[in-house]
PDB file of C-alpha atoms in Angstrom:
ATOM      1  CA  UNK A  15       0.000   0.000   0.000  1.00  0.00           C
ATOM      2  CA  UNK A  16       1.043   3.322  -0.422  1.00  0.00           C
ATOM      3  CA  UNK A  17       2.146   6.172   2.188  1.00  0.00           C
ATOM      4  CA  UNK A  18      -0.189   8.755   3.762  1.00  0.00           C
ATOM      5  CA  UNK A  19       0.335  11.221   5.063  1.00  0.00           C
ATOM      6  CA  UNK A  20      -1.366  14.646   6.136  1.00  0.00           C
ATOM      7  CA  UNK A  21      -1.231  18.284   7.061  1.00  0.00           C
ATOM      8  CA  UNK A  22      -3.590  20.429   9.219  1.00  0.00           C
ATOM      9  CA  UNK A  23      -3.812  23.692   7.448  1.00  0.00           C
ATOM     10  CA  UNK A  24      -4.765  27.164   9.140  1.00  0.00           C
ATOM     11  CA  UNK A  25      -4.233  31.023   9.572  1.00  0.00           C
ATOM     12  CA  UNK A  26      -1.678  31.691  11.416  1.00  0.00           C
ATOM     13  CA  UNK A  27      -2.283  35.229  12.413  1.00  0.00           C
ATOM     14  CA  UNK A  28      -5.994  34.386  12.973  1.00  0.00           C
ATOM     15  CA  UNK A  29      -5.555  31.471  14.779  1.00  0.00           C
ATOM     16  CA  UNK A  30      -8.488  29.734  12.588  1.00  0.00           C
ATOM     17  CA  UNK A  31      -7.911  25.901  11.663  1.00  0.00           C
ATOM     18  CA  UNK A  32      -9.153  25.225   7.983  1.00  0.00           C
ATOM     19  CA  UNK A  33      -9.016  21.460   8.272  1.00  0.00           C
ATOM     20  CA  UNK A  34      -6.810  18.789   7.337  1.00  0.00           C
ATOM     21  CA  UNK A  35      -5.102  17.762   3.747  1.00  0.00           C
ATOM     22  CA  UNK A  36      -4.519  14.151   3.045  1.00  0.00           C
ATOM     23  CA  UNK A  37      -1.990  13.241   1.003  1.00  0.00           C
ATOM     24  CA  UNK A  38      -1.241   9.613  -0.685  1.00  0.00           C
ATOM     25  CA  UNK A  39       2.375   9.239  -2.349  1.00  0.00           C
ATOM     26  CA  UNK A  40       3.511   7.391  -4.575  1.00  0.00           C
ATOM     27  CA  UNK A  41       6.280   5.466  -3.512  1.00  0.00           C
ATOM     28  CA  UNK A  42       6.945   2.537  -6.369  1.00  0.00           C
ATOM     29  CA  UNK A  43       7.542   5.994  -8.786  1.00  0.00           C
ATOM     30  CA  UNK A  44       9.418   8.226  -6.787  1.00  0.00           C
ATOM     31  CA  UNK A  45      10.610   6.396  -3.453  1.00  0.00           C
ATOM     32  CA  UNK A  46      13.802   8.836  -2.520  1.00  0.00           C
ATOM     33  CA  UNK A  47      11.397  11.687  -2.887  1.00  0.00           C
ATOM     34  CA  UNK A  48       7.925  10.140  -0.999  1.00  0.00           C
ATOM     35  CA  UNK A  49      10.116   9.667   2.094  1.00  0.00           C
ATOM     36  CA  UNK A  50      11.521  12.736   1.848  1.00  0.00           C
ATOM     37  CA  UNK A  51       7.560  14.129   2.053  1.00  0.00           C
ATOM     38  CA  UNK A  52       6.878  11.660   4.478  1.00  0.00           C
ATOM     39  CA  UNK A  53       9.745  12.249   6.817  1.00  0.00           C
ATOM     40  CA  UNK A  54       9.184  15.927   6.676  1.00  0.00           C
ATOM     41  CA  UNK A  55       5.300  15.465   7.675  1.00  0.00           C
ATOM     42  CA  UNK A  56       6.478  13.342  10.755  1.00  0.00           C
ATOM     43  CA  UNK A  57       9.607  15.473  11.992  1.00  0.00           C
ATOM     44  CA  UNK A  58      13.245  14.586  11.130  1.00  0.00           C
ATOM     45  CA  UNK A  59      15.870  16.197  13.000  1.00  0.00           C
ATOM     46  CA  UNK A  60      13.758  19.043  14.490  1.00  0.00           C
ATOM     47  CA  UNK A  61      12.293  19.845  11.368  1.00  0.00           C
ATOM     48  CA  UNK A  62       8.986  19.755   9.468  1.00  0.00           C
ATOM     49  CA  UNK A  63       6.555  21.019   7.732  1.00  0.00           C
ATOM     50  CA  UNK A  64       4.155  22.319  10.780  1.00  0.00           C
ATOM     51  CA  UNK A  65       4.175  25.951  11.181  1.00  0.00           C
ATOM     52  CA  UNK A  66       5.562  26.519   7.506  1.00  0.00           C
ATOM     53  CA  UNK A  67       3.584  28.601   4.907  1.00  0.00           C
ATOM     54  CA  UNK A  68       2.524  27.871   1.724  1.00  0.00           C
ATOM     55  CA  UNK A  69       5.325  30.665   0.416  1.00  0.00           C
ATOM     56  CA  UNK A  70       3.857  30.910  -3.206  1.00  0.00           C
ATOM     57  CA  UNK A  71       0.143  30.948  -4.136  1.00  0.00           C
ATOM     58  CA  UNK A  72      -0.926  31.243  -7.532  1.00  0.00           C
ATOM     59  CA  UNK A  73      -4.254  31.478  -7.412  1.00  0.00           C
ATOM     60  CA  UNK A  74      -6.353  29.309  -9.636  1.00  0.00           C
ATOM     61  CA  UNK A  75      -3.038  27.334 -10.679  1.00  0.00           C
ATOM     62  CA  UNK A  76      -1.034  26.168  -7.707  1.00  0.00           C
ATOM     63  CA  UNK A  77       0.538  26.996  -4.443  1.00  0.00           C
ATOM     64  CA  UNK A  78       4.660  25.986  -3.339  1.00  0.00           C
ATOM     65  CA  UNK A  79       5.355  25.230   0.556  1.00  0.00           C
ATOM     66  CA  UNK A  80       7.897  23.164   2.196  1.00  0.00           C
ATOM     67  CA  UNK A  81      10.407  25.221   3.185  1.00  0.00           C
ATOM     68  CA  UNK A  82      11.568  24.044   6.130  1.00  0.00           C
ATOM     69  CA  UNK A  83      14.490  26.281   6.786  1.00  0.00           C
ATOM     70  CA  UNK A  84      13.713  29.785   6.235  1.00  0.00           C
ATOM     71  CA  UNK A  85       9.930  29.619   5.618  1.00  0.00           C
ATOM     72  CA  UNK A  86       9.884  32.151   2.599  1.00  0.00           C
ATOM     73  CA  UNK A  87      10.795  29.916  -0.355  1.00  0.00           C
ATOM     74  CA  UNK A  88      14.451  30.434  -0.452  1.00  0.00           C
ATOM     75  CA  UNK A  89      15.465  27.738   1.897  1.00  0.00           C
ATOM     76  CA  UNK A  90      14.968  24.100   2.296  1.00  0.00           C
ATOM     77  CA  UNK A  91      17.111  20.933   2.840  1.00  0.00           C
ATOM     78  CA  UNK A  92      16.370  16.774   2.417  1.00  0.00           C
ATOM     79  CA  UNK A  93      16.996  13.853   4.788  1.00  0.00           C
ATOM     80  CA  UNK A  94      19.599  13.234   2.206  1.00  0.00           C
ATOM     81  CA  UNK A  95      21.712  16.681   2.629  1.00  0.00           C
ATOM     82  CA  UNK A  96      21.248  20.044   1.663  1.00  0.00           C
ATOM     83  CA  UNK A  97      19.420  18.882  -1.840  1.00  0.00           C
ATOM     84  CA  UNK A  98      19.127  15.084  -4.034  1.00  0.00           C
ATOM     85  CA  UNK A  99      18.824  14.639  -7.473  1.00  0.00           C
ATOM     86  CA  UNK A 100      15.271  14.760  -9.161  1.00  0.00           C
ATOM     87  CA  UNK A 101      13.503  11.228  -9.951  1.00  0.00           C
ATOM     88  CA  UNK A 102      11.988  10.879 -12.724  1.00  0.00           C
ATOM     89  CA  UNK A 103       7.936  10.483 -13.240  1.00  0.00           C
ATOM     90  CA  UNK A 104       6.050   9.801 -16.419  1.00  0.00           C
ATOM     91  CA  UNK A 105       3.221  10.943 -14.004  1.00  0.00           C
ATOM     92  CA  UNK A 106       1.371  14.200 -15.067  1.00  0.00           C
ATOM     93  CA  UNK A 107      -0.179  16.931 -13.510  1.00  0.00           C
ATOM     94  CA  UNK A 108      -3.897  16.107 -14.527  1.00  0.00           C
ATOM     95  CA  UNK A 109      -5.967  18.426 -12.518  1.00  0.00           C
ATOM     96  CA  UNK A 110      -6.493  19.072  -8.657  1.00  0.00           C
ATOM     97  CA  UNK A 111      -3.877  18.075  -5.694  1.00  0.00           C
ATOM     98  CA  UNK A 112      -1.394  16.759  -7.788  1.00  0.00           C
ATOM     99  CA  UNK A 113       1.781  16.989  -5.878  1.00  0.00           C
ATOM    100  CA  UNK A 114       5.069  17.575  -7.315  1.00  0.00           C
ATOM    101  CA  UNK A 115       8.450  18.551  -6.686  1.00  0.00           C
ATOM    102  CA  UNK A 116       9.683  21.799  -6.398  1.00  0.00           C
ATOM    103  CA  UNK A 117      13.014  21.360  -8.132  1.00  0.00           C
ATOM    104  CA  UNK A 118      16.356  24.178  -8.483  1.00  0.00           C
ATOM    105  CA  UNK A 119      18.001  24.721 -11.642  1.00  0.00           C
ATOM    106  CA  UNK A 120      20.374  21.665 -11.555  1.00  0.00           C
ATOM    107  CA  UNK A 121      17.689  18.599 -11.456  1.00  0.00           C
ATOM    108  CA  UNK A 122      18.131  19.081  -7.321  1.00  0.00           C
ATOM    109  CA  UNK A 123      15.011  19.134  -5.286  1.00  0.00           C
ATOM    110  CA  UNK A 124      14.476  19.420  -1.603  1.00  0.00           C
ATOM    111  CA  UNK A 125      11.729  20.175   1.205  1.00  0.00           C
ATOM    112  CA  UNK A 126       9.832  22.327  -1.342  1.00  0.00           C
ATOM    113  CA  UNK A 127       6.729  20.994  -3.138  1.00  0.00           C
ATOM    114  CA  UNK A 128       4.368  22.168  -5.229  1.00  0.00           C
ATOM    115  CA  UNK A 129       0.516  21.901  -5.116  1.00  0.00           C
ATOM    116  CA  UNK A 130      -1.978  21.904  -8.157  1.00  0.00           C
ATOM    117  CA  UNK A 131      -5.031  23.494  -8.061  1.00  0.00           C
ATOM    118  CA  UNK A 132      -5.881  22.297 -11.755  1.00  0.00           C
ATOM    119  CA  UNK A 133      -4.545  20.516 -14.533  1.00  0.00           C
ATOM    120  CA  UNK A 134      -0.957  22.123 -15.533  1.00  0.00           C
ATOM    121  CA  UNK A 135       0.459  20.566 -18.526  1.00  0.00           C
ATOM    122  CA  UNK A 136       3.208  23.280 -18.116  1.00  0.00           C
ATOM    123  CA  UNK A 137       5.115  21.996 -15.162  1.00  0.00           C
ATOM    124  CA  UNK A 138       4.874  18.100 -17.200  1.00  0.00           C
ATOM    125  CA  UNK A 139       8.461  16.733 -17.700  1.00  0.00           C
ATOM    126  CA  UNK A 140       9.986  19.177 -15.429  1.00  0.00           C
ATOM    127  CA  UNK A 141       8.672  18.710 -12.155  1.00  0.00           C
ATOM    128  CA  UNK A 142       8.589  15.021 -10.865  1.00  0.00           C
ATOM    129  CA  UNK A 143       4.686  13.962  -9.952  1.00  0.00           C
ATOM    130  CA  UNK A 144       5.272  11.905  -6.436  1.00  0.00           C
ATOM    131  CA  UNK A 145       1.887  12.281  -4.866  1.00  0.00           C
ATOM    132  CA  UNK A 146      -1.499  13.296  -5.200  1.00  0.00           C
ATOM    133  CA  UNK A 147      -4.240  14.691  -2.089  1.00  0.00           C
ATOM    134  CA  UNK A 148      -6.691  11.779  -1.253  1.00  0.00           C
ATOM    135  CA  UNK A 149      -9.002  13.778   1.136  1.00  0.00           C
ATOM    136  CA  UNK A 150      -9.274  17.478   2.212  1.00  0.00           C
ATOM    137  CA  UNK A 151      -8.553  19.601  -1.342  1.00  0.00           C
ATOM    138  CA  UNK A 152     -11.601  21.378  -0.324  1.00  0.00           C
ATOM    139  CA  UNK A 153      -9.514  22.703   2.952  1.00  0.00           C
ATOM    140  CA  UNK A 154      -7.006  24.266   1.001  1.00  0.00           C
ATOM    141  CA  UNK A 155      -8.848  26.242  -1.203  1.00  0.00           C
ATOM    142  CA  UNK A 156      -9.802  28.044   1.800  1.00  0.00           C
ATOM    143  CA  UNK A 157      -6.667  29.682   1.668  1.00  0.00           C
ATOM    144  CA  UNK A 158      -6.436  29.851  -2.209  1.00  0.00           C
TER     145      UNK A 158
END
């Protein structure tokens, strides 16, 4: 079976709780980069993803989060180091919750993901597809 995994999505300054995202990965596809994901939902090393922002929304399209390190969309790191090399993914971005690495300019990725909100044939071939949201997409277009 494949890994879930979840976040519980709110407004920080407003203290409101929008509800939970649930999040199945595909592991067989891209298994460096799903427990990446996965060990970043848990906690690895006093890091995760709670408290971080979604650091880029593109409303209507898709949103980036995941950084880890400085919270803006400049930072990030792995389990593996500071960055790992992109897997590949025949896997496309067909509509809604599709999620997909958030890669650098050398084939590197990290912490950072990105988020569809649609189908976005655009990011196809350059962003590896290693997940997709199961239950909750409703939650985050509370924020969208």
């Amino acid at each position: 079976s494949q890994t879930k995994c979840f976040f519980d999505i709110g407004v920080k300054e407003e203290n409101q709780k929008l509800g939970r995202i649930v999040f199945e990965l595909y592991d067989s596809i891209a298994p460096r980069t799903c427990e990446n994901f996965a060990a970043f939902c848990r906690g690895v090393n006093g890091l995760s993803y709670k408290y971080t922002p979604f650091h880029r929304i593109v409303s209507g399209y898709w949103c980036q989060g995941g950084d880890v390190t400085k919270f803006n969309g400049t930072g990030g790191t792995s389990i593996y180091g500071d960055s790992f090399d992109k897997e590949s993914s025949n896997l496309r971005h067909t509509g809604p919750g599709i999620l997909s690495t958030c890669d650098n300019d050398n084939d590197k990725t990290d912490s950072k993901f990105n988020l569809t909100f649609k189908c976005l044939r655009t990011l196809n071939g350059n962003k590896t597809v290693f997940g997709r949201v199961i239950n909750g997409m409703n939650n985050i277009y509370k924020v969208i």
